[in-house]
């Protein structure tokens, strides 16, 4: 049984035993309580990388390298992996950050990463990305189960694009086809949704729209609007990673009462917990 090390940013799920603070200039200060206990041991480290992904990443590298020095064999649980959406490059000279981050973690001593519905992985289970071994866990079924509380009648599940299809394929889910607008040169790394099309019946049906993440909300808002325009009855939306940037929650709540997520990123919308799925 591996020993557990837990960062303060995991305190909502497990009691922390690492202290993280800040020097006056902003440098991170990290202290692993009872460090010698972990010498040569198998360790599972629980650490969130969001929000404050850049600082949290440095903290993680500090912890990993310290554990590597004492010969610990470390697996890391990172519920939401930031930078995962930059798994492909389009612009000349653009950095493929997803692979860079994975390589950094592997080189710092992460022998296996456990994460949830990772953007660039299209199935559950074991994967290798760059130099990093990853175990991907899905929360889609747990979200669909939760949605039964909102609908007192049958509902269908739909994802906004083919990329997210793996989330729902075992549940008979459907997918939209998503087309994004061209880069407008202003929003770095982001393109608004141009259109969503589909080839399934919508009228008079209830729908749960599921996506791996709600970031600016552009995708989810377009999907809900489309369903409503086409005569859907009740619509709910669920996501694994609720970043809920800008005022998208306000916009989503104008379209549906039911906006919910897991606690990979804990927010007021987190009504489904990853706790039982943690290694
Ligand atoms: C895209 O491929 C993802 O699965 C999400 O649909 C997307 O990242 C959501 O972003 P936003 O909320 O900004 O539309």
mmCIF file of C-alpha atoms and ligand atoms in Angstrom:
data_model
loop_
_atom_site.group_PDB
_atom_site.id
_atom_site.type_symbol
_atom_site.label_atom_id
_atom_site.label_comp_id
_atom_site.label_asym_id
_atom_site.label_seq_id
_atom_site.Cartn_x
_atom_site.Cartn_y
_atom_site.Cartn_z
ATOM 1 C CA UNK A 1 0.000 0.000 0.000
ATOM 2 C CA UNK A 2 1.680 3.299 -1.087
ATOM 3 C CA UNK A 3 2.102 6.094 1.453
ATOM 4 C CA UNK A 4 0.036 9.213 0.803
ATOM 5 C CA UNK A 5 1.306 12.755 0.495
ATOM 6 C CA UNK A 6 -1.333 15.425 0.171
ATOM 7 C CA UNK A 7 -1.018 19.071 -0.840
ATOM 8 C CA UNK A 8 -3.062 21.749 0.906
ATOM 9 C CA UNK A 9 -5.012 22.327 -2.310
ATOM 10 C CA UNK A 10 -6.497 18.810 -1.893
ATOM 11 C CA UNK A 11 -7.811 19.561 1.618
ATOM 12 C CA UNK A 12 -11.473 19.356 0.539
ATOM 13 C CA UNK A 13 -10.952 15.623 -0.150
ATOM 14 C CA UNK A 14 -8.010 14.394 1.997
ATOM 15 C CA UNK A 15 -6.192 15.755 5.070
ATOM 16 C CA UNK A 16 -2.981 17.473 3.847
ATOM 17 C CA UNK A 17 0.494 16.590 5.141
ATOM 18 C CA UNK A 18 2.499 19.015 3.019
ATOM 19 C CA UNK A 19 2.811 22.711 3.831
ATOM 20 C CA UNK A 20 2.905 25.240 1.007
ATOM 21 C CA UNK A 21 3.546 28.917 1.629
ATOM 22 C CA UNK A 22 5.171 31.877 -0.019
ATOM 23 C CA UNK A 23 8.348 33.886 0.538
ATOM 24 C CA UNK A 24 7.876 37.677 0.584
ATOM 25 C CA UNK A 25 8.980 37.917 -3.065
ATOM 26 C CA UNK A 26 6.445 35.311 -4.197
ATOM 27 C CA UNK A 27 8.731 32.265 -4.422
ATOM 28 C CA UNK A 28 6.975 29.121 -3.222
ATOM 29 C CA UNK A 29 8.018 27.599 0.102
ATOM 30 C CA UNK A 30 7.287 23.877 0.445
ATOM 31 C CA UNK A 31 7.724 21.595 3.454
ATOM 32 C CA UNK A 32 7.053 17.853 3.381
ATOM 33 C CA UNK A 33 6.255 16.864 6.943
ATOM 34 C CA UNK A 34 8.141 13.798 8.183
ATOM 35 C CA UNK A 35 10.164 13.612 4.939
ATOM 36 C CA UNK A 36 12.397 10.676 6.003
ATOM 37 C CA UNK A 37 9.339 8.427 6.240
ATOM 38 C CA UNK A 38 9.135 8.428 2.429
ATOM 39 C CA UNK A 39 12.729 7.369 1.737
ATOM 40 C CA UNK A 40 12.694 4.512 -0.816
ATOM 41 C CA UNK A 41 8.930 4.111 -0.425
ATOM 42 C CA UNK A 42 6.061 3.955 -2.908
ATOM 43 C CA UNK A 43 4.163 7.210 -2.617
ATOM 44 C CA UNK A 44 0.889 8.542 -4.017
ATOM 45 C CA UNK A 45 0.987 12.332 -4.138
ATOM 46 C CA UNK A 46 -2.330 14.232 -4.336
ATOM 47 C CA UNK A 47 -1.930 17.718 -5.779
ATOM 48 C CA UNK A 48 -4.179 20.020 -7.798
ATOM 49 C CA UNK A 49 -2.738 22.104 -10.633
ATOM 50 C CA UNK A 50 -5.693 24.456 -11.015
ATOM 51 C CA UNK A 51 -6.419 27.283 -10.331
ATOM 52 C CA UNK A 52 -3.021 29.061 -10.267
ATOM 53 C CA UNK A 53 -1.614 26.455 -12.631
ATOM 54 C CA UNK A 54 1.816 28.029 -13.049
ATOM 55 C CA UNK A 55 2.615 28.351 -9.345
ATOM 56 C CA UNK A 56 1.064 24.967 -8.576
ATOM 57 C CA UNK A 57 3.220 23.375 -11.236
ATOM 58 C CA UNK A 58 6.403 24.778 -9.698
ATOM 59 C CA UNK A 59 5.290 23.500 -6.281
ATOM 60 C CA UNK A 60 4.745 20.054 -7.776
ATOM 61 C CA UNK A 61 8.197 20.027 -9.387
ATOM 62 C CA UNK A 62 9.764 21.025 -6.054
ATOM 63 C CA UNK A 63 7.977 18.163 -4.276
ATOM 64 C CA UNK A 64 8.746 15.600 -6.974
ATOM 65 C CA UNK A 65 12.442 16.379 -7.161
ATOM 66 C CA UNK A 66 12.773 16.252 -3.373
ATOM 67 C CA UNK A 67 11.117 12.827 -3.307
ATOM 68 C CA UNK A 68 13.294 11.639 -6.192
ATOM 69 C CA UNK A 69 16.398 12.604 -4.199
ATOM 70 C CA UNK A 70 15.368 10.199 -1.419
ATOM 71 C CA UNK A 71 14.513 7.385 -3.827
ATOM 72 C CA UNK A 72 10.738 7.452 -3.442
ATOM 73 C CA UNK A 73 8.680 5.929 -6.264
ATOM 74 C CA UNK A 74 5.967 8.485 -6.860
ATOM 75 C CA UNK A 75 2.588 8.398 -8.596
ATOM 76 C CA UNK A 76 0.790 11.725 -8.781
ATOM 77 C CA UNK A 77 -2.949 12.378 -8.767
ATOM 78 C CA UNK A 78 -3.767 15.593 -10.644
ATOM 79 C CA UNK A 79 -7.546 15.732 -11.134
ATOM 80 C CA UNK A 80 -7.461 18.386 -13.882
ATOM 81 C CA UNK A 81 -4.359 18.645 -16.044
ATOM 82 C CA UNK A 82 -3.846 22.227 -17.259
ATOM 83 C CA UNK A 83 -2.170 22.818 -20.626
ATOM 84 C CA UNK A 84 -3.813 19.616 -21.910
ATOM 85 C CA UNK A 85 -5.622 21.521 -24.656
ATOM 86 C CA UNK A 86 -2.328 22.546 -26.277
ATOM 87 C CA UNK A 87 -1.668 18.976 -27.417
ATOM 88 C CA UNK A 88 -1.424 20.032 -31.056
ATOM 89 C CA UNK A 89 0.298 22.997 -32.639
ATOM 90 C CA UNK A 90 -1.031 25.050 -35.525
ATOM 91 C CA UNK A 91 1.013 28.239 -35.628
ATOM 92 C CA UNK A 92 4.630 28.452 -36.690
ATOM 93 C CA UNK A 93 6.863 28.130 -33.618
ATOM 94 C CA UNK A 94 4.006 27.362 -31.244
ATOM 95 C CA UNK A 95 4.997 25.205 -28.258
ATOM 96 C CA UNK A 96 3.177 21.909 -27.714
ATOM 97 C CA UNK A 97 2.714 22.613 -24.013
ATOM 98 C CA UNK A 98 0.806 19.429 -23.194
ATOM 99 C CA UNK A 99 3.779 17.258 -24.100
ATOM 100 C CA UNK A 100 6.268 19.630 -22.459
ATOM 101 C CA UNK A 101 4.365 19.511 -19.158
ATOM 102 C CA UNK A 102 4.076 15.717 -19.314
ATOM 103 C CA UNK A 103 7.795 15.365 -20.027
ATOM 104 C CA UNK A 104 8.664 17.714 -17.150
ATOM 105 C CA UNK A 105 6.579 15.646 -14.741
ATOM 106 C CA UNK A 106 8.139 12.385 -15.916
ATOM 107 C CA UNK A 107 11.685 13.770 -15.680
ATOM 108 C CA UNK A 108 11.006 15.171 -12.206
ATOM 109 C CA UNK A 109 10.125 11.659 -11.029
ATOM 110 C CA UNK A 110 6.410 11.160 -11.660
ATOM 111 C CA UNK A 111 6.251 7.455 -12.506
ATOM 112 C CA UNK A 112 2.526 7.536 -13.204
ATOM 113 C CA UNK A 113 -0.030 10.301 -13.456
ATOM 114 C CA UNK A 114 -3.623 9.595 -12.442
ATOM 115 C CA UNK A 115 -5.986 12.129 -13.944
ATOM 116 C CA UNK A 116 -9.633 12.549 -14.914
ATOM 117 C CA UNK A 117 -10.979 12.814 -18.453
ATOM 118 C CA UNK A 118 -7.762 14.241 -19.827
ATOM 119 C CA UNK A 119 -8.443 16.371 -22.890
ATOM 120 C CA UNK A 120 -5.959 14.687 -25.231
ATOM 121 C CA UNK A 121 -6.861 11.084 -24.289
ATOM 122 C CA UNK A 122 -9.869 9.518 -25.912
ATOM 123 C CA UNK A 123 -10.372 6.536 -23.657
ATOM 124 C CA UNK A 124 -10.148 5.420 -20.057
ATOM 125 C CA UNK A 125 -7.197 3.433 -18.776
ATOM 126 C CA UNK A 126 -3.450 3.448 -19.311
ATOM 127 C CA UNK A 127 -1.721 5.655 -21.866
ATOM 128 C CA UNK A 128 1.700 7.079 -22.588
ATOM 129 C CA UNK A 129 1.998 10.716 -23.678
ATOM 130 C CA UNK A 130 5.489 12.006 -24.309
ATOM 131 C CA UNK A 131 7.553 10.377 -21.575
ATOM 132 C CA UNK A 132 4.721 10.203 -19.059
ATOM 133 C CA UNK A 133 2.645 7.155 -18.091
ATOM 134 C CA UNK A 134 -0.944 8.279 -17.551
ATOM 135 C CA UNK A 135 -3.976 6.527 -16.136
ATOM 136 C CA UNK A 136 -7.135 8.288 -17.304
ATOM 137 C CA UNK A 137 -10.298 7.927 -15.201
ATOM 138 C CA UNK A 138 -13.728 8.973 -16.504
ATOM 139 C CA UNK A 139 -16.444 10.708 -14.511
ATOM 140 C CA UNK A 140 -18.981 10.778 -17.360
ATOM 141 C CA UNK A 141 -21.154 7.958 -15.978
ATOM 142 C CA UNK A 142 -21.238 9.538 -12.526
ATOM 143 C CA UNK A 143 -22.413 12.827 -14.069
ATOM 144 C CA UNK A 144 -25.094 11.033 -16.094
ATOM 145 C CA UNK A 145 -26.256 9.283 -12.914
ATOM 146 C CA UNK A 146 -26.498 12.612 -11.119
ATOM 147 C CA UNK A 147 -28.588 14.063 -13.955
ATOM 148 C CA UNK A 148 -31.358 11.546 -13.182
ATOM 149 C CA UNK A 149 -32.162 13.766 -10.190
ATOM 150 C CA UNK A 150 -33.066 16.672 -12.517
ATOM 151 C CA UNK A 151 -35.101 14.769 -15.088
ATOM 152 C CA UNK A 152 -38.127 12.858 -13.893
ATOM 153 C CA UNK A 153 -38.441 11.281 -17.312
ATOM 154 C CA UNK A 154 -36.079 9.762 -19.881
ATOM 155 C CA UNK A 155 -33.304 11.953 -21.278
ATOM 156 C CA UNK A 156 -30.684 11.647 -23.971
ATOM 157 C CA UNK A 157 -27.014 12.468 -23.584
ATOM 158 C CA UNK A 158 -25.125 14.487 -26.140
ATOM 159 C CA UNK A 159 -21.548 15.787 -26.404
ATOM 160 C CA UNK A 160 -20.621 18.925 -28.378
ATOM 161 C CA UNK A 161 -18.042 17.323 -30.661
ATOM 162 C CA UNK A 162 -16.629 14.050 -31.890
ATOM 163 C CA UNK A 163 -13.562 14.464 -29.639
ATOM 164 C CA UNK A 164 -15.721 14.055 -26.535
ATOM 165 C CA UNK A 165 -17.619 11.042 -27.904
ATOM 166 C CA UNK A 166 -15.729 8.538 -25.750
ATOM 167 C CA UNK A 167 -17.379 10.074 -22.696
ATOM 168 C CA UNK A 168 -20.794 8.806 -23.740
ATOM 169 C CA UNK A 169 -20.311 5.986 -26.197
ATOM 170 C CA UNK A 170 -21.088 3.296 -23.582
ATOM 171 C CA UNK A 171 -24.274 5.142 -22.648
ATOM 172 C CA UNK A 172 -25.724 5.408 -26.163
ATOM 173 C CA UNK A 173 -24.835 9.121 -26.281
ATOM 174 C CA UNK A 174 -24.879 11.245 -29.415
ATOM 175 C CA UNK A 175 -22.566 13.963 -30.668
ATOM 176 C CA UNK A 176 -22.791 17.288 -32.432
ATOM 177 C CA UNK A 177 -20.319 18.239 -35.125
ATOM 178 C CA UNK A 178 -18.514 21.368 -34.006
ATOM 179 C CA UNK A 179 -16.929 23.910 -36.335
ATOM 180 C CA UNK A 180 -14.810 26.660 -34.811
ATOM 181 C CA UNK A 181 -14.251 30.103 -36.309
ATOM 182 C CA UNK A 182 -10.867 30.946 -37.838
ATOM 183 C CA UNK A 183 -8.272 32.544 -35.535
ATOM 184 C CA UNK A 184 -9.035 36.249 -35.337
ATOM 185 C CA UNK A 185 -5.534 37.096 -34.126
ATOM 186 C CA UNK A 186 -6.789 38.582 -30.845
ATOM 187 C CA UNK A 187 -7.619 35.674 -28.600
ATOM 188 C CA UNK A 188 -4.470 33.626 -28.108
ATOM 189 C CA UNK A 189 -5.137 29.909 -28.540
ATOM 190 C CA UNK A 190 -8.869 30.245 -28.686
ATOM 191 C CA UNK A 191 -11.469 30.208 -31.418
ATOM 192 C CA UNK A 192 -15.177 30.788 -30.806
ATOM 193 C CA UNK A 193 -17.643 28.167 -31.951
ATOM 194 C CA UNK A 194 -18.948 28.862 -35.467
ATOM 195 C CA UNK A 195 -21.659 26.221 -35.591
ATOM 196 C CA UNK A 196 -22.930 22.939 -34.225
ATOM 197 C CA UNK A 197 -24.761 20.538 -36.485
ATOM 198 C CA UNK A 198 -26.333 17.178 -35.757
ATOM 199 C CA UNK A 199 -28.237 14.327 -37.340
ATOM 200 C CA UNK A 200 -30.419 13.222 -34.406
ATOM 201 C CA UNK A 201 -33.974 14.201 -33.396
ATOM 202 C CA UNK A 202 -34.268 16.924 -30.818
ATOM 203 C CA UNK A 203 -37.912 18.034 -30.687
ATOM 204 C CA UNK A 204 -39.772 17.280 -27.431
ATOM 205 C CA UNK A 205 -36.860 15.355 -25.915
ATOM 206 C CA UNK A 206 -34.880 16.010 -22.742
ATOM 207 C CA UNK A 207 -31.104 16.368 -23.071
ATOM 208 C CA UNK A 208 -28.068 16.252 -20.851
ATOM 209 C CA UNK A 209 -25.156 17.977 -22.603
ATOM 210 C CA UNK A 210 -21.847 16.615 -21.327
ATOM 211 C CA UNK A 211 -18.376 17.934 -22.066
ATOM 212 C CA UNK A 212 -14.937 17.317 -20.627
ATOM 213 C CA UNK A 213 -14.654 20.981 -19.684
ATOM 214 C CA UNK A 214 -16.515 24.246 -19.627
ATOM 215 C CA UNK A 215 -13.941 26.976 -20.042
ATOM 216 C CA UNK A 216 -15.307 30.176 -21.633
ATOM 217 C CA UNK A 217 -18.631 28.371 -21.993
ATOM 218 C CA UNK A 218 -18.835 29.155 -25.711
ATOM 219 C CA UNK A 219 -19.213 25.489 -26.686
ATOM 220 C CA UNK A 220 -21.790 24.627 -24.035
ATOM 221 C CA UNK A 221 -23.853 27.766 -24.619
ATOM 222 C CA UNK A 222 -23.971 27.088 -28.369
ATOM 223 C CA UNK A 223 -25.032 23.474 -27.732
ATOM 224 C CA UNK A 224 -27.836 24.411 -25.349
ATOM 225 C CA UNK A 225 -29.078 27.173 -27.648
ATOM 226 C CA UNK A 226 -29.116 24.743 -30.562
ATOM 227 C CA UNK A 227 -31.122 22.176 -28.590
ATOM 228 C CA UNK A 228 -33.614 24.806 -27.465
ATOM 229 C CA UNK A 229 -34.013 26.287 -30.974
ATOM 230 C CA UNK A 230 -34.785 22.795 -32.237
ATOM 231 C CA UNK A 231 -37.533 22.249 -29.655
ATOM 232 C CA UNK A 232 -35.850 20.306 -26.847
ATOM 233 C CA UNK A 233 -37.920 20.068 -23.670
ATOM 234 C CA UNK A 234 -35.580 20.187 -20.664
ATOM 235 C CA UNK A 235 -31.824 20.689 -20.999
ATOM 236 C CA UNK A 236 -29.148 20.218 -18.323
ATOM 237 C CA UNK A 237 -25.412 20.597 -18.724
ATOM 238 C CA UNK A 238 -22.654 18.753 -16.921
ATOM 239 C CA UNK A 239 -18.907 18.827 -17.169
ATOM 240 C CA UNK A 240 -15.949 17.093 -15.611
ATOM 241 C CA UNK A 241 -13.794 20.223 -15.320
ATOM 242 C CA UNK A 242 -15.720 23.381 -14.493
ATOM 243 C CA UNK A 243 -13.387 26.312 -15.123
ATOM 244 C CA UNK A 244 -16.388 28.614 -15.711
ATOM 245 C CA UNK A 245 -14.383 31.587 -16.985
ATOM 246 C CA UNK A 246 -15.625 35.159 -17.358
ATOM 247 C CA UNK A 247 -19.383 35.414 -16.910
ATOM 248 C CA UNK A 248 -20.252 32.097 -18.522
ATOM 249 C CA UNK A 249 -22.038 30.722 -15.457
ATOM 250 C CA UNK A 250 -24.420 33.658 -15.564
ATOM 251 C CA UNK A 251 -25.074 33.006 -19.261
ATOM 252 C CA UNK A 252 -25.509 29.264 -18.697
ATOM 253 C CA UNK A 253 -27.943 29.837 -15.835
ATOM 254 C CA UNK A 254 -30.059 31.998 -18.128
ATOM 255 C CA UNK A 255 -30.405 28.954 -20.391
ATOM 256 C CA UNK A 256 -30.796 26.161 -17.820
ATOM 257 C CA UNK A 257 -31.191 25.688 -14.063
ATOM 258 C CA UNK A 258 -28.984 22.646 -14.152
ATOM 259 C CA UNK A 259 -25.274 23.382 -14.530
ATOM 260 C CA UNK A 260 -23.116 20.929 -12.631
ATOM 261 C CA UNK A 261 -19.608 19.541 -12.527
ATOM 262 C CA UNK A 262 -17.284 17.270 -10.602
ATOM 263 C CA UNK A 263 -14.842 18.566 -7.998
ATOM 264 C CA UNK A 264 -11.683 18.094 -10.078
ATOM 265 C CA UNK A 265 -11.869 21.880 -9.777
ATOM 266 C CA UNK A 266 -13.979 22.578 -6.689
ATOM 267 C CA UNK A 267 -16.673 25.246 -7.214
ATOM 268 C CA UNK A 268 -20.245 25.814 -6.100
ATOM 269 C CA UNK A 269 -21.304 23.715 -9.132
ATOM 270 C CA UNK A 270 -19.355 20.632 -7.985
ATOM 271 C CA UNK A 271 -22.128 18.237 -7.052
ATOM 272 C CA UNK A 272 -20.363 15.026 -8.153
ATOM 273 C CA UNK A 273 -17.198 14.013 -6.301
ATOM 274 C CA UNK A 274 -14.124 12.215 -7.604
ATOM 275 C CA UNK A 275 -13.386 11.040 -4.050
ATOM 276 C CA UNK A 276 -14.495 7.422 -4.542
ATOM 277 C CA UNK A 277 -12.480 7.106 -7.751
ATOM 278 C CA UNK A 278 -9.175 8.291 -6.317
ATOM 279 C CA UNK A 279 -6.385 5.698 -6.285
HETATM 280 C C1 LIG B 1 -12.921 21.118 -26.789
HETATM 281 O O1 LIG B 1 -12.508 20.356 -27.608
HETATM 282 C C2 LIG B 1 -13.322 20.749 -25.403
HETATM 283 O O2 LIG B 1 -13.819 19.453 -25.328
HETATM 284 C C3 LIG B 1 -14.334 21.715 -24.864
HETATM 285 O O3 LIG B 1 -15.503 21.614 -25.649
HETATM 286 C C4 LIG B 1 -13.826 23.116 -24.903
HETATM 287 O O4 LIG B 1 -12.507 23.179 -24.464
HETATM 288 C C5 LIG B 1 -14.690 24.019 -24.067
HETATM 289 O O5 LIG B 1 -14.181 25.313 -24.147
HETATM 290 P P1 LIG B 1 -15.138 26.550 -24.076
HETATM 291 O O6 LIG B 1 -15.963 26.420 -22.810
HETATM 292 O O7 LIG B 1 -14.206 27.727 -24.002
HETATM 293 O O8 LIG B 1 -15.983 26.548 -25.303
#
